[in-house]
Structure formats: C-alpha cells, structure tokens
JSON list of C-alpha atoms in Angstrom, two decimals:
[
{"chain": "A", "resi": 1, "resn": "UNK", "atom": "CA", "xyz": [84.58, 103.70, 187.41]},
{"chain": "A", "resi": 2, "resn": "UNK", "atom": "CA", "xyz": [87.64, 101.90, 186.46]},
{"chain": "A", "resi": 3, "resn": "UNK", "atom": "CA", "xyz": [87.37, 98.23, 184.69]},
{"chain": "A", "resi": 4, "resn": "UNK", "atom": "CA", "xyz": [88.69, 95.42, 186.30]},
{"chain": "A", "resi": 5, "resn": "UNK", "atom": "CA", "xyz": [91.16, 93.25, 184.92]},
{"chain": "A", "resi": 6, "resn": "UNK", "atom": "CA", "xyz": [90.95, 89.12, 183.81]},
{"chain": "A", "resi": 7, "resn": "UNK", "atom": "CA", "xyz": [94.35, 87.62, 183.03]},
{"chain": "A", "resi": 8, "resn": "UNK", "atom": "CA", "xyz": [94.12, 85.60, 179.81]},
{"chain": "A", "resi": 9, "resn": "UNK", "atom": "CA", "xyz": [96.50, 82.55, 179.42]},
{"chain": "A", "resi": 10, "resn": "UNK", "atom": "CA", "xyz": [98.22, 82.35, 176.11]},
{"chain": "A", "resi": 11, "resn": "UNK", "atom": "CA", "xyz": [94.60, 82.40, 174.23]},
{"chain": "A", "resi": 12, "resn": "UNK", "atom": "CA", "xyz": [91.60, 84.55, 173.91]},
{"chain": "A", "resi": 13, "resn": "UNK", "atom": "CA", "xyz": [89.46, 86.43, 176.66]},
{"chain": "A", "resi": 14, "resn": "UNK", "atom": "CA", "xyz": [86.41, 84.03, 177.45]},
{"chain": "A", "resi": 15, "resn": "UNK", "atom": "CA", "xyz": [83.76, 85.34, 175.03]},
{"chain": "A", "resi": 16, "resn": "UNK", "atom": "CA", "xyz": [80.57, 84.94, 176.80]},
{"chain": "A", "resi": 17, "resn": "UNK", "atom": "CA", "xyz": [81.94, 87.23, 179.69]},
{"chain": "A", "resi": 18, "resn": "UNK", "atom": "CA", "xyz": [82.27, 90.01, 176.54]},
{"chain": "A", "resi": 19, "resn": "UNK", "atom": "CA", "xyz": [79.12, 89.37, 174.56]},
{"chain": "A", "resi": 20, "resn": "UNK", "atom": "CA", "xyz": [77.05, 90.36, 177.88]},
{"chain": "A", "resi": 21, "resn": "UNK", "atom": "CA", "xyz": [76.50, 94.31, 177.76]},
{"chain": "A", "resi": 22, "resn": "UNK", "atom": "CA", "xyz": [76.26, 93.62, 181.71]},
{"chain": "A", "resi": 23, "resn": "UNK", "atom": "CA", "xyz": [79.72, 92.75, 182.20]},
{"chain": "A", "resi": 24, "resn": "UNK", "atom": "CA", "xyz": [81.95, 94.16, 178.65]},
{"chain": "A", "resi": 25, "resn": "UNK", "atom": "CA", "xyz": [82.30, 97.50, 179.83]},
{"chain": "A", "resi": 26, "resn": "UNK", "atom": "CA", "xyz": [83.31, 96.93, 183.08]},
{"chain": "A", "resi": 27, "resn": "UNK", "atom": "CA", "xyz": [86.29, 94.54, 182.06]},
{"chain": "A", "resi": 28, "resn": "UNK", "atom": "CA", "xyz": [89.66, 94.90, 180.34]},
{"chain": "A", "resi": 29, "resn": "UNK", "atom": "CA", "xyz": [91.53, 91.63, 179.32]},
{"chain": "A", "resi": 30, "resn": "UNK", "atom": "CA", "xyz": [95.26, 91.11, 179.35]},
{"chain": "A", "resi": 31, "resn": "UNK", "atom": "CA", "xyz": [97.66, 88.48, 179.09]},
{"chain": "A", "resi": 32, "resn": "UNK", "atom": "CA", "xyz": [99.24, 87.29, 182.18]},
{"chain": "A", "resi": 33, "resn": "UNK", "atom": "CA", "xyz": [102.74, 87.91, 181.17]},
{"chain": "A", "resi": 34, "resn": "UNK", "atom": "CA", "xyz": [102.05, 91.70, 180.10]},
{"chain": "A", "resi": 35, "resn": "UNK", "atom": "CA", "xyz": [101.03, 92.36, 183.73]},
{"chain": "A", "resi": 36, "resn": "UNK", "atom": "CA", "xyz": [104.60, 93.15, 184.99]},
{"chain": "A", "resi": 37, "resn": "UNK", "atom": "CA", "xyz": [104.66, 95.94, 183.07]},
{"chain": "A", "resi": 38, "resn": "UNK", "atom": "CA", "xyz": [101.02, 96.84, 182.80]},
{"chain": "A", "resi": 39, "resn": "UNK", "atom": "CA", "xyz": [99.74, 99.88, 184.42]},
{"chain": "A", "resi": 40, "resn": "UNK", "atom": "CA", "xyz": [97.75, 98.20, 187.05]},
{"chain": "A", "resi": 41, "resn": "UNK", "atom": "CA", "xyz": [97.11, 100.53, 189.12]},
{"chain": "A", "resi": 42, "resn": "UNK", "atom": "CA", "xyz": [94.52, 102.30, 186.38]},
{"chain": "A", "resi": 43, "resn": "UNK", "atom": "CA", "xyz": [92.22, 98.90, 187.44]},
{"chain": "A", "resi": 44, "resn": "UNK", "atom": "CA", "xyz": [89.98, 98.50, 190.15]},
{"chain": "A", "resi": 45, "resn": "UNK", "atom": "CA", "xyz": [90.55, 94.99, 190.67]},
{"chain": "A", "resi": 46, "resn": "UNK", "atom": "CA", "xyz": [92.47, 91.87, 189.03]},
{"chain": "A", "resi": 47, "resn": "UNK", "atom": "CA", "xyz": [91.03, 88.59, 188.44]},
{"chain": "A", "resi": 48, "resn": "UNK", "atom": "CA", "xyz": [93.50, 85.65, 188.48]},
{"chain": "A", "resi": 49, "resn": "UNK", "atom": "CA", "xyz": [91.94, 82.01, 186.77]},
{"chain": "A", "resi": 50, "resn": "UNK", "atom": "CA", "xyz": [92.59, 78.56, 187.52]},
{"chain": "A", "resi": 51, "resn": "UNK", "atom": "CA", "xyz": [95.09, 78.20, 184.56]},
{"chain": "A", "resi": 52, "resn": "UNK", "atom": "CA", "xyz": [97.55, 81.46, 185.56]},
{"chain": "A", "resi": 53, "resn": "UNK", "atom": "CA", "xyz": [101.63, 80.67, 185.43]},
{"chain": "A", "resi": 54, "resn": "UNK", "atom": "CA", "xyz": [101.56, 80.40, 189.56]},
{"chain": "A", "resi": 55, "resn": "UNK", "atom": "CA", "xyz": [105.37, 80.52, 188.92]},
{"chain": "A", "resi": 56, "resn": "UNK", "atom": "CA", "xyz": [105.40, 83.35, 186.79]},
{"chain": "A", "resi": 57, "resn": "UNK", "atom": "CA", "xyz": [103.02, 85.31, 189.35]},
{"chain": "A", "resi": 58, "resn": "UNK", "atom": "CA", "xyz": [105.25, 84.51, 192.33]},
{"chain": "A", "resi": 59, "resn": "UNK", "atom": "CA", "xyz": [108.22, 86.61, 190.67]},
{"chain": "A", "resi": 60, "resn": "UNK", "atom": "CA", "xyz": [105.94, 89.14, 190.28]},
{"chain": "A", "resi": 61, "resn": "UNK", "atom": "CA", "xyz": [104.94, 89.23, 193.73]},
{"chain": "A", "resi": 62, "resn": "UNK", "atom": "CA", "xyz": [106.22, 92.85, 195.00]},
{"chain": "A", "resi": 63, "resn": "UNK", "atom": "CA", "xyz": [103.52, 94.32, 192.08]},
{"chain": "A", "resi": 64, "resn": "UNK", "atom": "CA", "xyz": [100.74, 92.53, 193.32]},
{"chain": "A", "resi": 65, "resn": "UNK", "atom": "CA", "xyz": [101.77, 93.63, 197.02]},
{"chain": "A", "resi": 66, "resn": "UNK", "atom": "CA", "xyz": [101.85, 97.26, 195.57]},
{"chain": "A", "resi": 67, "resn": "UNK", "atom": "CA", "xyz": [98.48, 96.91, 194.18]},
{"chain": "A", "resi": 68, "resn": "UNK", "atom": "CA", "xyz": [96.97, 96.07, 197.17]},
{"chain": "A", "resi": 69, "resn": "UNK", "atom": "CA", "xyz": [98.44, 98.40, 199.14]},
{"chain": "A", "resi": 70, "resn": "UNK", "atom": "CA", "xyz": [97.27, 101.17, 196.68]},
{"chain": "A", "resi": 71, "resn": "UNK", "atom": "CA", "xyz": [93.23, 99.74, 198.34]},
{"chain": "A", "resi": 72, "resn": "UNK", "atom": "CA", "xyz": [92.39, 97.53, 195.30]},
{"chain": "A", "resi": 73, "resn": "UNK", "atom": "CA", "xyz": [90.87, 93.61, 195.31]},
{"chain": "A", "resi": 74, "resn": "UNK", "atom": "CA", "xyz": [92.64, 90.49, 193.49]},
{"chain": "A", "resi": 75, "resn": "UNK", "atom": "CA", "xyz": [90.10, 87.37, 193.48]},
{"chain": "A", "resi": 76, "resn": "UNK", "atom": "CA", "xyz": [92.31, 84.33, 192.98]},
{"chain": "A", "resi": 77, "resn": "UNK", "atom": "CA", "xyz": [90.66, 80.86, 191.40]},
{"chain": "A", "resi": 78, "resn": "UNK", "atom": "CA", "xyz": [92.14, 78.03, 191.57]},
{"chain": "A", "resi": 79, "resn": "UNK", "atom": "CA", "xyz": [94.05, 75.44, 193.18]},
{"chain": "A", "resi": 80, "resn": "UNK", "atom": "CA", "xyz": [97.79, 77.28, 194.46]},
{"chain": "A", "resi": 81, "resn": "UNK", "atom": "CA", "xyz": [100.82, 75.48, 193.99]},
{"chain": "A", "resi": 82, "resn": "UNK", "atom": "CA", "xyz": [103.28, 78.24, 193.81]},
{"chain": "A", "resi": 83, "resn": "UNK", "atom": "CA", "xyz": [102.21, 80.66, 196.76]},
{"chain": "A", "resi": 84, "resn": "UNK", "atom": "CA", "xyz": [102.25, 84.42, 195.21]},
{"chain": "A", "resi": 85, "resn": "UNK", "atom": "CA", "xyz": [99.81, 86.15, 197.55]},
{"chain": "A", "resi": 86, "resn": "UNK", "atom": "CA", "xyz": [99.96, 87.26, 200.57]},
{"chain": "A", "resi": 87, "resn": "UNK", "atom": "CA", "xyz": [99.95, 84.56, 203.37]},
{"chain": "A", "resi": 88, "resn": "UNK", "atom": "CA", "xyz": [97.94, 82.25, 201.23]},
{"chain": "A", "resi": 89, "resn": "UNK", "atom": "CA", "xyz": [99.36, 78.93, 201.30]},
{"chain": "A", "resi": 90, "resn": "UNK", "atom": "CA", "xyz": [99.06, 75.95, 199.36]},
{"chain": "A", "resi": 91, "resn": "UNK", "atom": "CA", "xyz": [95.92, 73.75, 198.44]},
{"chain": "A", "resi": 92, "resn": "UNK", "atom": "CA", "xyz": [94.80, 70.77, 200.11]},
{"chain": "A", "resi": 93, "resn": "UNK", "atom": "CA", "xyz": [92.80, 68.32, 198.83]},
{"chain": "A", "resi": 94, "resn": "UNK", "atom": "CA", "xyz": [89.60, 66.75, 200.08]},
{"chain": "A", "resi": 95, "resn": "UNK", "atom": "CA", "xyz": [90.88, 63.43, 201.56]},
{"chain": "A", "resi": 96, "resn": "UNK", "atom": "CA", "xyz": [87.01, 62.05, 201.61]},
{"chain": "A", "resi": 97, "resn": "UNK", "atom": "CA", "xyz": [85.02, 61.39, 198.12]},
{"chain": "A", "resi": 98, "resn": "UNK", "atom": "CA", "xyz": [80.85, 61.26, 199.64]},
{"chain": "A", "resi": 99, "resn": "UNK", "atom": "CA", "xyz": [78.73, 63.84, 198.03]},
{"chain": "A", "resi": 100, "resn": "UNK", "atom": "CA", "xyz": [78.54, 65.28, 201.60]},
{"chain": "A", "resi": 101, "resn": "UNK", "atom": "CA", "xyz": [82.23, 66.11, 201.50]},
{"chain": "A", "resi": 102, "resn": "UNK", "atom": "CA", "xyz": [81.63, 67.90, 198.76]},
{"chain": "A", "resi": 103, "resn": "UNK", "atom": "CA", "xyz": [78.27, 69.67, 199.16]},
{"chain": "A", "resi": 104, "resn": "UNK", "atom": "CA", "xyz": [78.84, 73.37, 199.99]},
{"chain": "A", "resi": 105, "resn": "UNK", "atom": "CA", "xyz": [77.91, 75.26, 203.10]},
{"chain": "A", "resi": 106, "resn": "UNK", "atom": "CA", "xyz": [77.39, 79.32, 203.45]},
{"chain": "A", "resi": 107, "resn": "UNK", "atom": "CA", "xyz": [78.63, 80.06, 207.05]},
{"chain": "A", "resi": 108, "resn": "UNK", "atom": "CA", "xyz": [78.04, 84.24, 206.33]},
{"chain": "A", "resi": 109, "resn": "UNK", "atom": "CA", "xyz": [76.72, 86.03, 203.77]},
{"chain": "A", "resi": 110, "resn": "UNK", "atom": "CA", "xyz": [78.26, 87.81, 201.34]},
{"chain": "A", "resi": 111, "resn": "UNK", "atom": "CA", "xyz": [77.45, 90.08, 198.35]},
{"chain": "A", "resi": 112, "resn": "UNK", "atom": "CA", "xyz": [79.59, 87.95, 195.73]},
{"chain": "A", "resi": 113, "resn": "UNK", "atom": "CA", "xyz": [77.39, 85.44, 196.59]},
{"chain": "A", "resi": 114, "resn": "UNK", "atom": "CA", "xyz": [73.56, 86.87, 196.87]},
{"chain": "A", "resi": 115, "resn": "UNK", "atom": "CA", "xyz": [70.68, 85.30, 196.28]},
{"chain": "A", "resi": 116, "resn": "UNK", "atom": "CA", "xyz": [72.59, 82.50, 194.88]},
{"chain": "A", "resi": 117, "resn": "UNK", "atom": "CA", "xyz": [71.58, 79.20, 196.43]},
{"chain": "A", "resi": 118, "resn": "UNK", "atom": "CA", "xyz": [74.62, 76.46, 197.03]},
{"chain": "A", "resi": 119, "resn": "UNK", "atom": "CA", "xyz": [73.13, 73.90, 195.71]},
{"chain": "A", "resi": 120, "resn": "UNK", "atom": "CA", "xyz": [73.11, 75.39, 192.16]},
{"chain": "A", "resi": 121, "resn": "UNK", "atom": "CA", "xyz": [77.01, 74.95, 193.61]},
{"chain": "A", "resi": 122, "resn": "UNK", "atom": "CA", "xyz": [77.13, 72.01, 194.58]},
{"chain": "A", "resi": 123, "resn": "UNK", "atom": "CA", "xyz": [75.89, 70.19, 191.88]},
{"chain": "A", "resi": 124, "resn": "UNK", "atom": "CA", "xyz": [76.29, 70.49, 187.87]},
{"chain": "A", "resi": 125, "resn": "UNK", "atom": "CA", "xyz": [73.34, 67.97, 186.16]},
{"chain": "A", "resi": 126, "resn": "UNK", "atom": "CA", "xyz": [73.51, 66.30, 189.05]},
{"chain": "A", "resi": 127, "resn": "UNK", "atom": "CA", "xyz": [77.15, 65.73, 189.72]},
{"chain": "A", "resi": 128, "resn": "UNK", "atom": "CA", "xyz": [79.07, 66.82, 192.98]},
{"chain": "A", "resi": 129, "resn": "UNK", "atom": "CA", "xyz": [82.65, 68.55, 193.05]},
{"chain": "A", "resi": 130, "resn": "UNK", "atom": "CA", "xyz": [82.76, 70.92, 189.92]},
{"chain": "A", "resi": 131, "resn": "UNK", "atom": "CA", "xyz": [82.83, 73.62, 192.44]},
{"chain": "A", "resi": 132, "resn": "UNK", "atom": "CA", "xyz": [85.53, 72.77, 194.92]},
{"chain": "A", "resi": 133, "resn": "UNK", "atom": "CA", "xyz": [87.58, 69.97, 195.71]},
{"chain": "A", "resi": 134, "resn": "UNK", "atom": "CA", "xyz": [89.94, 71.70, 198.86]},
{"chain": "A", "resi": 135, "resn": "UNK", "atom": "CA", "xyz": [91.22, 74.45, 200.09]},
{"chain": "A", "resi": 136, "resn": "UNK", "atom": "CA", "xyz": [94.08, 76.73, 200.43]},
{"chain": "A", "resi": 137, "resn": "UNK", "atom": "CA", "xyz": [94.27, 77.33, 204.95]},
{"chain": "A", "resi": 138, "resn": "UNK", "atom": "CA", "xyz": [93.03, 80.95, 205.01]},
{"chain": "A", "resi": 139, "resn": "UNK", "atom": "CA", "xyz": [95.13, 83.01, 207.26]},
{"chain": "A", "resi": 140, "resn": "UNK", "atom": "CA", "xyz": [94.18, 84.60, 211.41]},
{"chain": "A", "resi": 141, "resn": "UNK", "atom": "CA", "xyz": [91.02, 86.94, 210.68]},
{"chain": "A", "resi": 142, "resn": "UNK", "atom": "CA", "xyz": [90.12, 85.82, 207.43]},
{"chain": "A", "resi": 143, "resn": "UNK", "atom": "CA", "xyz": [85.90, 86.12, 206.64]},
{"chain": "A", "resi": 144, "resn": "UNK", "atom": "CA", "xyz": [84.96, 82.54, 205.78]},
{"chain": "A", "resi": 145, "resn": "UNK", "atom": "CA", "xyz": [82.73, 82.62, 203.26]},
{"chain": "A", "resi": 146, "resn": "UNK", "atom": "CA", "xyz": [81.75, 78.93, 202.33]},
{"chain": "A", "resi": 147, "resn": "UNK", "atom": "CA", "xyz": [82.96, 75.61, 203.20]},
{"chain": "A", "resi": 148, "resn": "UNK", "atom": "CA", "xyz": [82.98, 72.03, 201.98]},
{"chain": "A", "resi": 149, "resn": "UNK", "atom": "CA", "xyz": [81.08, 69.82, 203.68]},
{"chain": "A", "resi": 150, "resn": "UNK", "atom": "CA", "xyz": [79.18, 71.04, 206.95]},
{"chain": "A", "resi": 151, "resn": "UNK", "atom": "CA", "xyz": [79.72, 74.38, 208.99]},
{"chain": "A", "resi": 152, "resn": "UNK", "atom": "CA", "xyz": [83.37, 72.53, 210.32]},
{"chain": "A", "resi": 153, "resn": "UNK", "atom": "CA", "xyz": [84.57, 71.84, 206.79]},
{"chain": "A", "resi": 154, "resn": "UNK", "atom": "CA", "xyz": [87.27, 72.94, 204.36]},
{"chain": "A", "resi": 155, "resn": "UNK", "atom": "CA", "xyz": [86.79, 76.64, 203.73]},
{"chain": "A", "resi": 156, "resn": "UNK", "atom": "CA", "xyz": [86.20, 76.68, 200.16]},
{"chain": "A", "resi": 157, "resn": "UNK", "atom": "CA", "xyz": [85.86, 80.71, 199.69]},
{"chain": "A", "resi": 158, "resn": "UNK", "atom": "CA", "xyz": [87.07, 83.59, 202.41]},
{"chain": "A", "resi": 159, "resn": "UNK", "atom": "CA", "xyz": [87.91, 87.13, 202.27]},
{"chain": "A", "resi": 160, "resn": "UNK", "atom": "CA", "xyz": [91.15, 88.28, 203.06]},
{"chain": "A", "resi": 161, "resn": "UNK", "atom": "CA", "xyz": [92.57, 91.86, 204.37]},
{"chain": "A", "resi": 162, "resn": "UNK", "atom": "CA", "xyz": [96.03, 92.30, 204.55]},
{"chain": "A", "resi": 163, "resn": "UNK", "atom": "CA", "xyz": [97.86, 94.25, 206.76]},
{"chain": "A", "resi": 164, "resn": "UNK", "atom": "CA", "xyz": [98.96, 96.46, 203.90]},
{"chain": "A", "resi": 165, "resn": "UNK", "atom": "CA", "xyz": [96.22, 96.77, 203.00]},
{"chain": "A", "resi": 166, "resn": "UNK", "atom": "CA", "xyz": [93.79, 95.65, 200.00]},
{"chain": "A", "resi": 167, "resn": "UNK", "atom": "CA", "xyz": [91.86, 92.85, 200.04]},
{"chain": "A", "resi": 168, "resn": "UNK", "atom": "CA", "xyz": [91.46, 89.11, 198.28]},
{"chain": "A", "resi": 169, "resn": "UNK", "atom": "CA", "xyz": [88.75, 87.05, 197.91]},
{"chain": "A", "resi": 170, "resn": "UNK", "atom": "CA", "xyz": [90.34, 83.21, 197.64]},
{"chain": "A", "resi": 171, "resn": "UNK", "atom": "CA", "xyz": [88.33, 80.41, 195.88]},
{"chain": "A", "resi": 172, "resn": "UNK", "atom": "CA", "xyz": [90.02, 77.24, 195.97]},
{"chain": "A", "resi": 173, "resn": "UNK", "atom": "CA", "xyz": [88.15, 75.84, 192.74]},
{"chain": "A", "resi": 174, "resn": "UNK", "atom": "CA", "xyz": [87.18, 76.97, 189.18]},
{"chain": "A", "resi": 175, "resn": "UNK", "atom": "CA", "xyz": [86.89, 80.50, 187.78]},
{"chain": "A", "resi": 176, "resn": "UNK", "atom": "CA", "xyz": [83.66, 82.20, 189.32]},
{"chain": "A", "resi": 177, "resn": "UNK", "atom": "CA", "xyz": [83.05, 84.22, 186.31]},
{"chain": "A", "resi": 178, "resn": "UNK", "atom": "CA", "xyz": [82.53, 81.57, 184.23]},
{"chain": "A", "resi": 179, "resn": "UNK", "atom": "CA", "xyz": [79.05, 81.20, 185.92]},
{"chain": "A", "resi": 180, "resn": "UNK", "atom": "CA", "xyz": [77.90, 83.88, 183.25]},
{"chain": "A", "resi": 181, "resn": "UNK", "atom": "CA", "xyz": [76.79, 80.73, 181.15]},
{"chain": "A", "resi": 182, "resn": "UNK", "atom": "CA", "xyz": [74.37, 79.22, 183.70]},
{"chain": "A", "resi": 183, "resn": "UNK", "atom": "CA", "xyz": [71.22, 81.14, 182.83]},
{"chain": "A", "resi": 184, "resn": "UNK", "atom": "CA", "xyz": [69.43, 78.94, 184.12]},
{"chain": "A", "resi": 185, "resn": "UNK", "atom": "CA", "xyz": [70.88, 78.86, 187.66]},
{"chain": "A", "resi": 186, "resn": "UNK", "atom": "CA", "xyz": [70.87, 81.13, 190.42]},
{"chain": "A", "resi": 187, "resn": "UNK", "atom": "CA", "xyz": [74.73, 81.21, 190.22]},
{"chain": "A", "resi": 188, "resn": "UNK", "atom": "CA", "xyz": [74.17, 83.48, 187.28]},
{"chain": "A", "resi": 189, "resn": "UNK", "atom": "CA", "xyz": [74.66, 86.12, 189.37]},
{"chain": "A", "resi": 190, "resn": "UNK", "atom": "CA", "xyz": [77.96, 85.42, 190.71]},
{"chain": "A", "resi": 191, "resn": "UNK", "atom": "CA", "xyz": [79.78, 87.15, 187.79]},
{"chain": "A", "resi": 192, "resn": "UNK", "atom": "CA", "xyz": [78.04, 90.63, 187.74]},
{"chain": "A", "resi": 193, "resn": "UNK", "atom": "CA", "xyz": [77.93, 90.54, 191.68]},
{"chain": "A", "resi": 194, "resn": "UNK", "atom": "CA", "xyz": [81.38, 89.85, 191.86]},
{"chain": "A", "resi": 195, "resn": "UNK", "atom": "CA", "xyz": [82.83, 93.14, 189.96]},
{"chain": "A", "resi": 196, "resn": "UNK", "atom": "CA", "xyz": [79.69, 94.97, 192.31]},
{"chain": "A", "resi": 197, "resn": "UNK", "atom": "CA", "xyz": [81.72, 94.14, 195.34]},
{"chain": "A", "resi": 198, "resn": "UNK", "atom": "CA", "xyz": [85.14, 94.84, 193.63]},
{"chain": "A", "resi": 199, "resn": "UNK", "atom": "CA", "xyz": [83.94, 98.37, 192.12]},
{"chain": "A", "resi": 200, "resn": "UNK", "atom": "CA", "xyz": [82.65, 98.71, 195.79]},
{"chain": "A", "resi": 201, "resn": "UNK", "atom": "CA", "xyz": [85.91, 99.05, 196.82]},
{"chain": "A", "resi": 202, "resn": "UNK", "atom": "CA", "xyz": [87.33, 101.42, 194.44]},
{"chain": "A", "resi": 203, "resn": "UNK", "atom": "CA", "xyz": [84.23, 103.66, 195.11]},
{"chain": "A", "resi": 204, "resn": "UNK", "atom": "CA", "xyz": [85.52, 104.38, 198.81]}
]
C-alpha cells in the first residue's frame, strides 16, 4: 500500500505521529514547497495542516486537480483564506461565543470518525472551541459529517467528491492527526482511522 503524504511547514515532521509503529510506516513527510515537483502520484493521499502557504498551494492548483483526478484523497485542516481546492470556499467564523455554538454535533457517521465520541471534541480540560471555530460552505452534494452547534449548525467536517473525480475530506479547524497525543481520549483514534479510510481508497 502506498504511504500517504503530510506537508511539513519550514520545520520538522510532528514526531509523535513517527514514534507510533501504528502510523510511521504508513506516512512519508515532505515540505510543502517540494510538492510541485514531487512525484505525488506514488501517494495514496495528501494531508494539508492548518499552517500550509494557502498562497503557495493556490498556484499549484492544476497538480492537486491532477491528483484527484488520478482517484486519490487530500484532507485539508484549517481555516482557508486563499481558496486552492476545488469549489471550497473561504472560512467563516462563528458569529456566536456560548459553549453551545461551539459544542459539536455528528449528523452521519463516518469511519474517520468511529467510535470517537464528540465530546472528547468538543472540549479540551474543559474548554470549548479547540476543535472548530467555523466553517468553509461545503459545496451541492457534499456528505456532512459534523457540525457546530445543533443538527442546523456550521458544518464543521464534510466529504467532498468532485466531478473529476477524487475526493476531500474538509475540516475547518486544527490538524486531525495531531489527536495521536490524546491517549487518553477516544479521539485517539482519529489519526490511524483517518489513513484507514484514505488507504481505502487507493485499495479500489
């Protein structure tokens, strides 16, 4: 099975996602301005963090078309400023601060996200909003994964499947794989269930 690849940002791959046996082997790290001429197509999927050059990415934006259209999965974290993906547009911000606005609600399941229980989401020692703070509007036929708020709220995570093919999971907050630190948290899982669904892909 091919690795999937996390885009570094001027510094060093996050070590805790390379110390775990679990997830090492099944991840190749580059830096994000040695992906235009990267052979990206020899990865299953590509993993884009909160801190990428959005600018840099959107003059890039024929390769990532290319690579979805070749059947592979980008997950995008973060809040987008400079849209670079397909018909994802930019984020907006929660306009209300109660810890209801922020609490997060599964509307379907989905395997990035099993067995993991929101509100080890939700909160962090007790505090609302590490997880999401917005949203980026998810485009016609989009699989809304989680939203802020209630079942009618901002949708915080959602599946996308471009006409060219591909597809992106969107999370309009900070980088899911970082979750590999909460051992003691059901969102532990996140990171090892999230290359599951992307290798899922690449199986087909």
């Amino acid at each position: 099975m091919a690795p999937t690849l996390l885009l570094t940002c001027g510094d060093a791959p996050p070590e805790h996602l390379f110390v775990d046996p679990a997830l090492r082997h099944r991840l190749h790290a580059m830096d994000v301005y040695d992906l235009e001429h990267a052979p990206l197509l020899n990865y299953a999927g590509l993993l884009i963090p909160t801190h990428a050059d959005q600018r840099f990415l959107s003059t890039i934006q024929l390769t990532l078309r290319q690579f979805l259209s070749a059947g592979k999965s980008i997950v995008f974290c973060g809040q987008l400023v400079y849209p670079f993906l397909p018909d994802i547009d930019r984020f907006i911000p929660l306009t209300s601060r109660s810890i209801d606005d922020y609490r997060l609600y599964r509307v379907s399941e989905h395997p990035v996200f099993a067995d993991v229980d929101t509100d080890h989401l939700t909160f962090r020692k007790g505090v609302a909003g590490f997880y999401g703070r917005g949203h980026m509007p998810p485009p016609a036929g989009s699989h809304i994964i989680q939203r802020l708020g209630g079942a009618g709220g901002a949708p915080v995570d959602y599946v996308v499947e471009p006409p060219g093919g591909g597809r992106m999971l969107i999370h309009a907050g900070n980088d899911l794989w970082n979750y590999a630190t909460e051992a003691d948290s059901s969102a532990h899982r996140i990171p090892s269930q999230l290359l599951d669904w992307i290798e899922s892909q690449e199986a087909h």
